[in-house]
Coordinates of C-alpha atoms in Angstrom, one line a residue:
S870 CA 129.4 322.1 370.8
S871 CA 132.5 319.3 370.5
T872 CA 131.3 316.6 373.3
S873 CA 127.1 317.1 372.6
L874 CA 124.6 317.0 370.6
H875 CA 121.0 319.4 370.7
V876 CA 118.5 316.8 369.0
T877 CA 114.8 318.1 367.8
W878 CA 112.0 316.8 366.5
Q879 CA 108.4 317.6 365.4
P880 CA 105.7 315.8 367.1
I881 CA 104.8 312.2 365.7
S882 CA 100.8 311.3 364.3
T883 CA 99.4 309.1 366.2
Q884 CA 97.2 307.9 363.1
G885 CA 98.9 304.2 362.8
L886 CA 100.4 304.4 366.2
R887 CA 99.6 301.2 368.0
G888 CA 98.5 302.5 371.6
I889 CA 99.0 305.7 373.8
L890 CA 102.3 308.0 372.7
R891 CA 104.5 307.3 376.2
A892 CA 107.7 309.0 375.6
Y893 CA 110.3 309.4 372.8
R894 CA 113.6 307.4 373.2
V895 CA 116.2 309.2 371.1
Y896 CA 119.6 305.8 369.5
Y897 CA 122.2 307.0 368.4
I898 CA 125.6 305.7 367.8
E899 CA 128.7 306.6 366.3
K900 CA 129.6 306.1 362.6
E901 CA 133.5 305.1 361.5
T902 CA 135.3 305.0 364.0
Y903 CA 138.3 304.1 366.0
F904 CA 135.8 304.3 369.5
T905 CA 134.4 301.1 370.5
R906 CA 131.2 301.1 369.1
S907 CA 127.9 301.4 371.2
L908 CA 124.4 301.7 370.5
R909 CA 122.8 304.6 372.8
N910 CA 119.2 306.4 373.3
V911 CA 117.8 308.7 375.6
T912 CA 113.9 308.7 377.0
V913 CA 112.0 311.2 377.4
D914 CA 108.3 312.0 378.2
C915 CA 105.3 312.3 374.9
N916 CA 105.8 316.3 375.9
T917 CA 109.5 316.7 374.9
L918 CA 110.4 317.2 372.0
Q919 CA 114.2 317.2 372.2
V920 CA 117.1 316.5 374.0
E921 CA 121.3 317.3 374.2
L922 CA 122.7 314.3 374.0
V923 CA 126.5 314.4 376.1
D924 CA 130.0 313.0 376.8
L925 CA 130.3 312.7 373.3
Y926 CA 133.9 312.0 371.5
K927 CA 134.7 315.1 370.1
Y928 CA 134.5 314.9 366.1
T929 CA 132.5 312.3 365.6
N930 CA 130.4 311.4 363.6
Y931 CA 126.9 309.8 364.6
S932 CA 124.3 308.3 363.5
V933 CA 120.7 309.7 365.5
Y934 CA 117.3 309.1 365.3
V935 CA 113.9 309.4 367.3
V936 CA 111.2 306.5 367.9
A937 CA 107.7 306.5 369.5
R938 CA 107.6 304.5 372.9
T939 CA 104.0 303.6 373.8
N940 CA 104.5 299.9 376.2
K941 CA 107.4 299.0 373.9
D942 CA 109.4 300.9 370.5
G943 CA 106.7 302.1 367.6
V944 CA 107.7 303.9 364.7
S945 CA 110.6 305.6 364.2
S946 CA 111.8 308.3 362.5
T947 CA 114.4 308.6 359.3
T948 CA 117.8 308.2 360.4
V949 CA 120.2 311.5 360.9
N950 CA 123.8 311.6 360.7
V951 CA 125.5 314.9 362.2
S952 CA 129.1 315.1 364.3
T953 CA 130.6 316.8 367.0
D954 CA 132.3 320.1 366.6
E955 CA 136.2 319.7 366.6
D956 CA 137.8 322.0 369.9
S957 CA 137.9 325.4 369.5
K958 CA 141.6 326.5 369.2

């Protein structure tokens, strides 16, 4: 939509993970914008493989990546660049 993004991911391999997987944290930040940029995040439990990022700027590019959490941030996914939609007319 124009103010949200639906993010999904595959379960992480526990091989090489230091500790017990406790959660996933999704980080996101605006790219090349006139708005004040801020790195934000949403944390979900380790059985959840999707999240809806809400209250985003319309027609804006975002960088998004997912981090597996044990007691602290661990393995990170590749960063994906996506954008919110324009308002429909």
